[in-house]
Tab-separated table of C-alpha atoms and ligand atoms in Angstrom:
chain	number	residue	atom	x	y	z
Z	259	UNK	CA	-36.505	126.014	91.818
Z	260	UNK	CA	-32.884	127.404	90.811
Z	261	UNK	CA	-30.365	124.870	90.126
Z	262	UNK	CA	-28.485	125.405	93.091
Z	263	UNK	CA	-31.071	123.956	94.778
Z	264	UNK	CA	-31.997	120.235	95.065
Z	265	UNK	CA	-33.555	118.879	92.171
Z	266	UNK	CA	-37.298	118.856	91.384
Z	267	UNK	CA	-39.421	116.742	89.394
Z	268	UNK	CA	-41.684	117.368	86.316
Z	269	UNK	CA	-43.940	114.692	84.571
Z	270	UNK	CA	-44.516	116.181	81.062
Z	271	UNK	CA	-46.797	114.221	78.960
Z	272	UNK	CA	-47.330	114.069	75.060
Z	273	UNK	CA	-50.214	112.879	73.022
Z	274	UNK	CA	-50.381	115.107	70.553
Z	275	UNK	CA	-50.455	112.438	67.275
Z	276	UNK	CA	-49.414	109.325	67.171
Z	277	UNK	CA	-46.449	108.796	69.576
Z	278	UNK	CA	-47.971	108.192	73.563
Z	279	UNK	CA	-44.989	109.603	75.271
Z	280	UNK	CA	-44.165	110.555	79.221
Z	281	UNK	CA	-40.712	111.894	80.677
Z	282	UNK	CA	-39.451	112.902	83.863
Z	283	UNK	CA	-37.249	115.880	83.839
Z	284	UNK	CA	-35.865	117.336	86.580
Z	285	UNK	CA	-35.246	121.785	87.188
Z	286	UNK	CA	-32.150	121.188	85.698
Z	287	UNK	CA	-33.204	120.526	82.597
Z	288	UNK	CA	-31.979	117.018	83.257
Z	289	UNK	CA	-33.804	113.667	81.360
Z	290	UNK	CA	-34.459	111.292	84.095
Z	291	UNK	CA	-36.763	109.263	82.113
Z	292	UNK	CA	-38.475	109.060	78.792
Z	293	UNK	CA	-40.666	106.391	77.184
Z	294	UNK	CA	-42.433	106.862	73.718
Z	295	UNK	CA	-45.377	104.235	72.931
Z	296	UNK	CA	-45.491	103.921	69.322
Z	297	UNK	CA	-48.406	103.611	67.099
Z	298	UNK	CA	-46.689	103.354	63.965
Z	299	UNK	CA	-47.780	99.177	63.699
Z	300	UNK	CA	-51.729	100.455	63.929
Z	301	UNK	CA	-51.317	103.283	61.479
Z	302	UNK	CA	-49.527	101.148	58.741
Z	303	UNK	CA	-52.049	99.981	56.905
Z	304	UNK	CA	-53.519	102.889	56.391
Z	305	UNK	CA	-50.663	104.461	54.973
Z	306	UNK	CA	-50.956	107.828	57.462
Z	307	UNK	CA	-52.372	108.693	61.099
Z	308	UNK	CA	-56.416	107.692	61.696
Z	309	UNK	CA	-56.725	110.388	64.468
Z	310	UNK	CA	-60.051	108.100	65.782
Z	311	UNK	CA	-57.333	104.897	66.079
Z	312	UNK	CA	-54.869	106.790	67.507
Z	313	UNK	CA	-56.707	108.507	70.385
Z	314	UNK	CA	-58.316	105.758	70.973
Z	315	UNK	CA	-54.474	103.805	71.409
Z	316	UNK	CA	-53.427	106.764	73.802
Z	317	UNK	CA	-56.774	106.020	75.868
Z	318	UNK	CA	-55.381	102.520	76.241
Z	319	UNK	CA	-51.257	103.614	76.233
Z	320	UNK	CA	-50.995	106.609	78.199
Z	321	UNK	CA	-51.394	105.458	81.748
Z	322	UNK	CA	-48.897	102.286	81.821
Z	323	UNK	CA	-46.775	104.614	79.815
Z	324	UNK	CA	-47.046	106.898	82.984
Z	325	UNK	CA	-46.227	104.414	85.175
Z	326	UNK	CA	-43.137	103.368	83.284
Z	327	UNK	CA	-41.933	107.144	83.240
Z	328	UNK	CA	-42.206	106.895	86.841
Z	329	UNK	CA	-40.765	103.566	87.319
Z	330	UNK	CA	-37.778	104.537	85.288
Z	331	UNK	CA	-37.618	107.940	87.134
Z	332	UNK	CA	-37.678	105.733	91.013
Z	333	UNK	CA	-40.346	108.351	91.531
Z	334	UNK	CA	-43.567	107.917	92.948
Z	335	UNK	CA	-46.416	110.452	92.153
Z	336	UNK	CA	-46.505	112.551	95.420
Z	337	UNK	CA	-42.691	113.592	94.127
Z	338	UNK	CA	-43.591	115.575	91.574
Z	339	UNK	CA	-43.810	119.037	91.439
Z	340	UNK	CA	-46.009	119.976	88.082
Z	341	UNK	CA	-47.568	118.309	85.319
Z	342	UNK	CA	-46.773	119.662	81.528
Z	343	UNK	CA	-48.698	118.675	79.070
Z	344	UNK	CA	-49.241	119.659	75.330
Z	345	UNK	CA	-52.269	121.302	74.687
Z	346	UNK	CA	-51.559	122.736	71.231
Z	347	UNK	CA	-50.994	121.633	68.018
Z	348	UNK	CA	-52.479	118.348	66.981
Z	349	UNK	CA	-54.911	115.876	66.848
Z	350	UNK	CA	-58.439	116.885	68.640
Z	351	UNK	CA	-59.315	113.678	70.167
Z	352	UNK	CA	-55.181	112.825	70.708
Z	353	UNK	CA	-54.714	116.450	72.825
Z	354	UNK	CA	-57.998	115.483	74.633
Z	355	UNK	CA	-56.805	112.090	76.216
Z	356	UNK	CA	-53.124	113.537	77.296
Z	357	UNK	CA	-55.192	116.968	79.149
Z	358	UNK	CA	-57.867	114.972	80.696
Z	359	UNK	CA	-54.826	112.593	82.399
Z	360	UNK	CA	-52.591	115.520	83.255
Z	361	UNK	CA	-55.382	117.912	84.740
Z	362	UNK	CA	-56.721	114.806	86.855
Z	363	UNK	CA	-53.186	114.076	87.969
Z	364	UNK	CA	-52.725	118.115	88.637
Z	365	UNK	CA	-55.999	118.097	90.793
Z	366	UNK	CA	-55.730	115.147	92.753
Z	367	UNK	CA	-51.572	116.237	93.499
Z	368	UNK	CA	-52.674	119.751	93.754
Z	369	UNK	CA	-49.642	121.113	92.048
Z	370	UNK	CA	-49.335	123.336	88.904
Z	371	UNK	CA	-50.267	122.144	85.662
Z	372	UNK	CA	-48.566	123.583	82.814
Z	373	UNK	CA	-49.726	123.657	79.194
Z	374	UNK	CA	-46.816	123.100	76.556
Z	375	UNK	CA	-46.658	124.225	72.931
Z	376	UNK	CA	-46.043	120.921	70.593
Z	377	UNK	CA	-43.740	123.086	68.030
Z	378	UNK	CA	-41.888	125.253	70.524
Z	379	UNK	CA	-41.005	122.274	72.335
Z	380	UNK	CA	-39.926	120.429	69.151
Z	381	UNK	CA	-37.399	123.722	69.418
Z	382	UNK	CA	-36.159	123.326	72.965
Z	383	UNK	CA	-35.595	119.563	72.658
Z	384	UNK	CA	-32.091	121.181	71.034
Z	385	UNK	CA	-31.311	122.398	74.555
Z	386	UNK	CA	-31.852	119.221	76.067
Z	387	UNK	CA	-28.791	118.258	73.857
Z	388	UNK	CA	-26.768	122.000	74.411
Z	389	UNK	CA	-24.105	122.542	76.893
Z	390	UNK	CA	-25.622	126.099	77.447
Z	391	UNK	CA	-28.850	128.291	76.288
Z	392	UNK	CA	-28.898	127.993	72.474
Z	393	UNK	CA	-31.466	130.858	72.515
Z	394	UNK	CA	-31.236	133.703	70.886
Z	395	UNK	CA	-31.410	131.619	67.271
Z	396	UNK	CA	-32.912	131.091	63.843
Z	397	UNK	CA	-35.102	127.859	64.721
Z	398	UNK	CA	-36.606	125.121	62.178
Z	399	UNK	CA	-39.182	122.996	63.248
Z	400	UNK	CA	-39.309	119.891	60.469
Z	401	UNK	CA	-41.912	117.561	61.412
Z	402	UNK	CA	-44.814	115.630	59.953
Z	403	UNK	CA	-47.221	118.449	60.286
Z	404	UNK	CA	-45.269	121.357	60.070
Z	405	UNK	CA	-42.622	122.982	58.250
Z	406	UNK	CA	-41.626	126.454	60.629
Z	407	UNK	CA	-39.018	128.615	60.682
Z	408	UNK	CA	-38.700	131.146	63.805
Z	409	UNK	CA	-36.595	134.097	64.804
Z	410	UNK	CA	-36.494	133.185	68.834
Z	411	UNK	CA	-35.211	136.158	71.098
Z	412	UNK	CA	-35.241	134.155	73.706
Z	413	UNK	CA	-36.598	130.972	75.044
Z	414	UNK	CA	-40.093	131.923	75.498
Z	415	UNK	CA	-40.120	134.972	72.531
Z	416	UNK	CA	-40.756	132.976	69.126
Z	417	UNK	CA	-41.384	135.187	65.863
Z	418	UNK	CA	-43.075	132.796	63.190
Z	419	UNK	CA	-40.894	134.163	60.069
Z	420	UNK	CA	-41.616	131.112	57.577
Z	421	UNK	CA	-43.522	128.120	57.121
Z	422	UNK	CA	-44.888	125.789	54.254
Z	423	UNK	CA	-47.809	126.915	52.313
Z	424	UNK	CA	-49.090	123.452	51.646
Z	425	UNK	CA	-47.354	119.930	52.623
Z	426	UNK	CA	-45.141	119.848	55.612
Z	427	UNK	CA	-41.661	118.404	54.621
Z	428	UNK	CA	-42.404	115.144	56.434
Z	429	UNK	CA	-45.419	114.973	55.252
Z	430	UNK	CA	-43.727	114.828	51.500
Z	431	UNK	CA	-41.592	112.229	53.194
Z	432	UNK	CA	-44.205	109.853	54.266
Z	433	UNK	CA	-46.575	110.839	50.957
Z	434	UNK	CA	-43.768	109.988	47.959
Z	435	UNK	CA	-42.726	106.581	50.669
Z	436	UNK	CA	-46.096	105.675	49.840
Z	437	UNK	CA	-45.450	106.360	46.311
Z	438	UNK	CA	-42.074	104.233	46.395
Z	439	UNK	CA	-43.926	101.820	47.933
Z	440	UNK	CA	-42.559	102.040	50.899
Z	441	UNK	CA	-43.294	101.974	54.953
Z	442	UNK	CA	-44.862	104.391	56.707
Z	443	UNK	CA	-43.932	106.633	58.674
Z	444	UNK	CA	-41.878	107.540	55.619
Z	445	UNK	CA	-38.704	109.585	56.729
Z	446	UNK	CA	-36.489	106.969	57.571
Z	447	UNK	CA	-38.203	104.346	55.214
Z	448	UNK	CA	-36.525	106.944	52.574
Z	449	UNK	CA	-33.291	107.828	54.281
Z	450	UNK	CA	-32.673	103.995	54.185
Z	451	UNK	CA	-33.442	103.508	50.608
Z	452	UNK	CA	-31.517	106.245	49.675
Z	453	UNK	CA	-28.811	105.472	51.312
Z	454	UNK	CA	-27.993	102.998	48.045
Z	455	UNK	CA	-29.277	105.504	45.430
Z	456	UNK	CA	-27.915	107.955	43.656
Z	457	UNK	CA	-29.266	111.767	44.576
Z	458	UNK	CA	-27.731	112.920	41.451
Z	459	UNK	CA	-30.019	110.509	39.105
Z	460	UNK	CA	-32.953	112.941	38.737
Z	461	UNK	CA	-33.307	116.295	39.234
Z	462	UNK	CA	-36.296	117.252	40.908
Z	463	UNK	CA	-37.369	120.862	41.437
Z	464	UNK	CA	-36.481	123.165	44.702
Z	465	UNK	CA	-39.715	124.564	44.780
Z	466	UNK	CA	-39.221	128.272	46.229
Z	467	UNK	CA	-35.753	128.324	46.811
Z	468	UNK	CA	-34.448	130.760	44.241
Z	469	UNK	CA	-37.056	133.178	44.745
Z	470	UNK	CA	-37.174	135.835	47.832
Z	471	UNK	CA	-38.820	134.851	51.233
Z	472	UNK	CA	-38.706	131.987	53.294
Z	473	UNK	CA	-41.879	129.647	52.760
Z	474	UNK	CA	-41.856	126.309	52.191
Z	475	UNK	CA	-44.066	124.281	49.367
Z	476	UNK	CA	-43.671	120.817	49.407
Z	477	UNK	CA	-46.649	119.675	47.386
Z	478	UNK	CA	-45.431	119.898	44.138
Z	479	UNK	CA	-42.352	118.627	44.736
Z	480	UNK	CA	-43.947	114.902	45.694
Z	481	UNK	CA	-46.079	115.535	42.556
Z	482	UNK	CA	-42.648	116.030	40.540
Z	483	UNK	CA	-42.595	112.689	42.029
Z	484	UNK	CA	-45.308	111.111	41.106
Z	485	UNK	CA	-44.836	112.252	37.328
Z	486	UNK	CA	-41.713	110.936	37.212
Z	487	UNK	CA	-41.994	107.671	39.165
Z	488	UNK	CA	-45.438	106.792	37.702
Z	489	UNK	CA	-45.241	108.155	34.210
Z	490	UNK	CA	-47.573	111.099	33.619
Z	491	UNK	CA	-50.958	110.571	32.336
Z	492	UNK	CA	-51.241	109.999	28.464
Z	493	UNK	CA	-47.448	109.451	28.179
Z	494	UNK	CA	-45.317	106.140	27.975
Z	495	UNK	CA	-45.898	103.891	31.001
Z	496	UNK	CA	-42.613	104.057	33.374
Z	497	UNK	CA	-40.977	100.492	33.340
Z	498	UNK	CA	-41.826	98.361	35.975
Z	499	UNK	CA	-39.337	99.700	39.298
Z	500	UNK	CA	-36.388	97.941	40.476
Z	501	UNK	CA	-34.913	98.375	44.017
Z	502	UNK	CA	-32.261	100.413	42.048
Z	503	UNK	CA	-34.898	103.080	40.870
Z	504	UNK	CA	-36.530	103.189	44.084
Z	505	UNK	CA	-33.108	104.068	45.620
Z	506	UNK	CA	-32.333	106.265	43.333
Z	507	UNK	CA	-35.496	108.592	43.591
Z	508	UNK	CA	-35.747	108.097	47.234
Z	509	UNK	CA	-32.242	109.423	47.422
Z	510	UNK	CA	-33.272	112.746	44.368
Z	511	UNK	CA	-36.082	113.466	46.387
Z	512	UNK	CA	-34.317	113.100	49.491
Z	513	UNK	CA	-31.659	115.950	48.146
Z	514	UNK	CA	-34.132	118.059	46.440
Z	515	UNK	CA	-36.120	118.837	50.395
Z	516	UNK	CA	-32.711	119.135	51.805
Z	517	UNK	CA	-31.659	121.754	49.721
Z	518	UNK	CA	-34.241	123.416	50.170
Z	519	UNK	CA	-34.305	123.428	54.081
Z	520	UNK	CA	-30.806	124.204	54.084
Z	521	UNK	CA	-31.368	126.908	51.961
Z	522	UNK	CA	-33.799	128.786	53.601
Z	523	UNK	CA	-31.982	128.251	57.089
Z	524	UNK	CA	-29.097	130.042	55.284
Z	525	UNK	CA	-31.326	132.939	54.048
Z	526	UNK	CA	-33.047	133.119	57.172
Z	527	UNK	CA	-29.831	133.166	59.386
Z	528	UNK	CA	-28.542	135.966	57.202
Z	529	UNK	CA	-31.689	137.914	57.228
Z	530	UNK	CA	-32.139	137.665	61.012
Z	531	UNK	CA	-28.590	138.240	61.794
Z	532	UNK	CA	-28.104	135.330	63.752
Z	533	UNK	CA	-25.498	133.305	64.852
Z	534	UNK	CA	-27.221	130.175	66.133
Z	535	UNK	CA	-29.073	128.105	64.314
Z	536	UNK	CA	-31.658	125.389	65.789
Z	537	UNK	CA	-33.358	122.420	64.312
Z	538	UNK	CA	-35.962	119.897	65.707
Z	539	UNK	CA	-38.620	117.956	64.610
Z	540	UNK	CA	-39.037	114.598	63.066
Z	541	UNK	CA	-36.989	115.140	59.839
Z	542	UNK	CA	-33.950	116.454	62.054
Z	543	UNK	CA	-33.279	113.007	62.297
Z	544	UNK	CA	-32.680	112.581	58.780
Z	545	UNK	CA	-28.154	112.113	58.647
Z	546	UNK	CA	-28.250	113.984	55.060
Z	547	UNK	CA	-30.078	116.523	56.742
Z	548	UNK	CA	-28.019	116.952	59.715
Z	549	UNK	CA	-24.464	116.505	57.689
Z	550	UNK	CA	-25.918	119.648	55.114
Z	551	UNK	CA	-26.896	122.211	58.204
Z	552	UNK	CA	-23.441	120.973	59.686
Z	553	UNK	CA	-21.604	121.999	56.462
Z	554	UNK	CA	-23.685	124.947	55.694
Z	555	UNK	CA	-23.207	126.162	59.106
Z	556	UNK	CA	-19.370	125.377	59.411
Z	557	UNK	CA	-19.306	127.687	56.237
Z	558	UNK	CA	-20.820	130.044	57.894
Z	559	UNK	CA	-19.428	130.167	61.330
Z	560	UNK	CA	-22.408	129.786	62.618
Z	561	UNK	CA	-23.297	127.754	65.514
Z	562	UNK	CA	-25.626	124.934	64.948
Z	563	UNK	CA	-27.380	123.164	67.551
Z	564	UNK	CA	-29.513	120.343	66.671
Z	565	UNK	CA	-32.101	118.149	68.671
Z	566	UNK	CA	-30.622	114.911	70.105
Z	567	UNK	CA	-31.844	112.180	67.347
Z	568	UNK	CA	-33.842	110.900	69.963
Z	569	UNK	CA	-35.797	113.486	70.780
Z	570	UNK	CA	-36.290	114.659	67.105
Z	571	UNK	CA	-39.558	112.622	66.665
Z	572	UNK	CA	-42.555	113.287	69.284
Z	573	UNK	CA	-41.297	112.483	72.928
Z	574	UNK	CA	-42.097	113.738	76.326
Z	575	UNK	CA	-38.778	115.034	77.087
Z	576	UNK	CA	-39.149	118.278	75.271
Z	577	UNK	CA	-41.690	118.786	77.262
Z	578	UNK	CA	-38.808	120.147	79.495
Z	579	UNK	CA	-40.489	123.450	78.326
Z	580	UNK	CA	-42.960	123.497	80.540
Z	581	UNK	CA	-40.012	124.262	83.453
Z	582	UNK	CA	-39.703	127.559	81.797
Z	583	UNK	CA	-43.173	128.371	81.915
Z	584	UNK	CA	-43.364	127.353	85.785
Z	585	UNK	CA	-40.146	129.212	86.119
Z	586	UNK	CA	-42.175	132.305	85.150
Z	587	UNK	CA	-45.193	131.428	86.802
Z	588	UNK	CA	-47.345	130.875	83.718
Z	589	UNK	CA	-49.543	128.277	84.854
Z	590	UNK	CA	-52.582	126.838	83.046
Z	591	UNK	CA	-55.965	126.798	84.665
Z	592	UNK	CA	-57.467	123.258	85.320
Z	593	UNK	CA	-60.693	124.073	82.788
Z	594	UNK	CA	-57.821	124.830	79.593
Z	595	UNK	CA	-59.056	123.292	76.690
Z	596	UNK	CA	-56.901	121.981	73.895
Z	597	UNK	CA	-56.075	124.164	70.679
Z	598	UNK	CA	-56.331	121.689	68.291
Z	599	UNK	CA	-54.693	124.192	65.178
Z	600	UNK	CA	-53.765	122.651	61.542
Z	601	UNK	CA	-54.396	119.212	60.709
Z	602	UNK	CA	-52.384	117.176	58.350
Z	603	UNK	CA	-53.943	117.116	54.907
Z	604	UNK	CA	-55.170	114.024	53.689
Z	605	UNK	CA	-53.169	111.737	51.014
M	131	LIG	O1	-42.006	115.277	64.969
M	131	LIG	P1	-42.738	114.094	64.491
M	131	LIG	O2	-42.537	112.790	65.218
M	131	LIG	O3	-44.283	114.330	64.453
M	131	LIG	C1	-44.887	115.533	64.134
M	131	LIG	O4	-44.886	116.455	64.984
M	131	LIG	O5	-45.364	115.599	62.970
M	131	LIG	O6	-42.335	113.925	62.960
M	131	LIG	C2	-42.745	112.814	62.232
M	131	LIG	C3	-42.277	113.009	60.813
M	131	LIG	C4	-42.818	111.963	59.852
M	131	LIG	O7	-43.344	112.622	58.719
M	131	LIG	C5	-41.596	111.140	59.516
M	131	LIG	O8	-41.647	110.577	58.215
M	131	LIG	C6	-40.477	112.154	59.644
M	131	LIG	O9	-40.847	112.933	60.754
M	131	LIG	N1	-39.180	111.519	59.895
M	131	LIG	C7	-38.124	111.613	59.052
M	131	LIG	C8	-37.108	110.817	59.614
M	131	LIG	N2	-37.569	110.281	60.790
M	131	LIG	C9	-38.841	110.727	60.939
M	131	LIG	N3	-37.976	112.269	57.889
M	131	LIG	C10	-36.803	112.156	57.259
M	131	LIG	N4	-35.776	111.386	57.718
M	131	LIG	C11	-35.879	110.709	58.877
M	131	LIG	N5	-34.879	109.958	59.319
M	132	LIG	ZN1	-43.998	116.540	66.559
């Protein structure tokens, strides 16, 4: 398994919410393949996940999604080496369907199965985009379900040092989209309308940024939101919106949770005493986003390693994690259940 040595092949598999996603990577560290099934058209009308919808999609999705992996890959089944698959966090039923397919592939291979952490390999999809090992680094996972910040010694040593107390920064993304009357998912719904608004327009609050630590709160922020978009109770109604206002809160909003990420990267870089910086997750897509850590970190002379944008939302090719855990021959027993950990709050 060292890279001077030919190639092998890992099937990772992800089902952890509402994206059905396998990859092929290879030892190196190398993408051969990666497909993501969506379930963003079933969820719409709901306005968030249904966790009984979507593990009932990945029941349907998750084996032609295999086979396209595969496919894409050249790869038959008898050339793979391992099976990863995340076991932890997410959606009960979600975890259940991706673990039942990866321990029945494991078994009937007979070759390792390896269980994968959903946040830490939000983290290491930034290596899939590095030259070298990013690692040691101050890394933010922004996603839909969780706002983390970690001090990571190495690539397998993660020291949780922040995270939100209530509302995960996507999840104020897709919750004030839904008050804009937008799409969901909500991120880029937002980053689009704000891309014609003005982020100076209103000035929404930066909750927990001045003071000392470095939790997150995102809650009140989309309730700033709320009050301002809607009117607050008992005062004048707000006039009716125009594409203008939309834009232009979409694009306050928008400025208000980057400030606030970029701020506590900056604090927590300082604090740690670390000069790389790593971002993945869902709202490391967002180009404000990305532009701001650039800046900050430029400032800084720090070095700033982000996840490829196409590996920022759930995917199966940061399940490329899992070669690390084989590398060190942490394997996970065929009866591992799932951990199914926090689950988004509702609307
Ligand atoms: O990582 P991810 O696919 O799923 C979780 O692990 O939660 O993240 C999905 C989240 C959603 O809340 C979505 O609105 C947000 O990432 N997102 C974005 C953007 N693209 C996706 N947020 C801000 N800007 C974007 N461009
Ligand atoms: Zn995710």
């Amino acid at each position: 398994m060292t890279s001077a040595a030919r190639p092998e092949f890992l099937l990772a598999i992800e089902s952890s919410c509402d994206e059905t996603a396998a990859a092929v990577i290879d030892s190196r560290r190398r993408v051969v393949s990666s497909i993501v099934a969506s379930q963003h058209h079933l969820h719409r009308p709901f306005g968030g996940v249904v966790p009984e919808v979507a593990s009932r999609a990945h029941v349907s999705q998750l084996l032609p999604v295999i086979d396209d992996a595969l496919k894409a890959a050249n790869l038959q089944l008898n050339d793979l080496a391992a099976i990863g698959v995340v076991t932890e966090p997410g959606l009960v039923g979600s975890l259940l369907v991706g673990l039942t397919a990866a321990k029945t592939l494991a078994w009937l291979l007979q070759i390792p199965l390896v269980a994968v952490n959903h946040i830490q390999a939000h983290l290491y999809a930034c290596r899939l985009g590095a030259a070298d090992d990013p690692f040691p680094a101050v890394g933010l996972v922004v996603s839909g379900g969780h706002t983390h910040l970690f001090d990571c010694r190495s690539v397998v040593e993660y020291e949780l040092i922040g995270a939100t107390i209530d509302d995960a920064a996507g999840e104020a993304f897709d919750k004030v989209a839904a008050i804009l009357g937008l799409e969901y998912p909500g991120g880029p719904a937002i980053e689009s309308a704000a891309r014609s608004g003005n982020a100076q327009a209103i000035r929404f609050p930066r909750p927990m940024l001045s003071g000392q630590g470095l939790d997150f709160s995102f809650s009140g922020l989309k309730t700033a939101v709320l009050y301002e978009f809607q009117g607050r109770r008992g005062g004048p109604p707000s006039p009716q919106p125009t594409a203008a206002r939309v834009s232009d809160v979409a694009a306050s909003f928008q400025e208000a949770v980057v400030d606030v990420l970029v701020g506590k990267c900056e604090r927590a870089i300082s604090e740690q005493r670390r000069q790389t910086l790593i971002v993945g997750g869902g709202v490391a897509a967002n180009t404000r986003l990305r532009g701001r850590l650039e800046e900050m970190c430029r400032r800084r002379g720090v070095r700033l390693v982000l996840s490829p944008r196409e590996y920022c939302t759930d995917n199966a090719a940061m399940g490329a994690i899992a070669w690390e855990s084989l590398e060190r021959g942490r394997l996970a027993p065929l009866d591992i259940d799932v951990t199914p950990g926090l689950l988004r709050s509702p609307h």
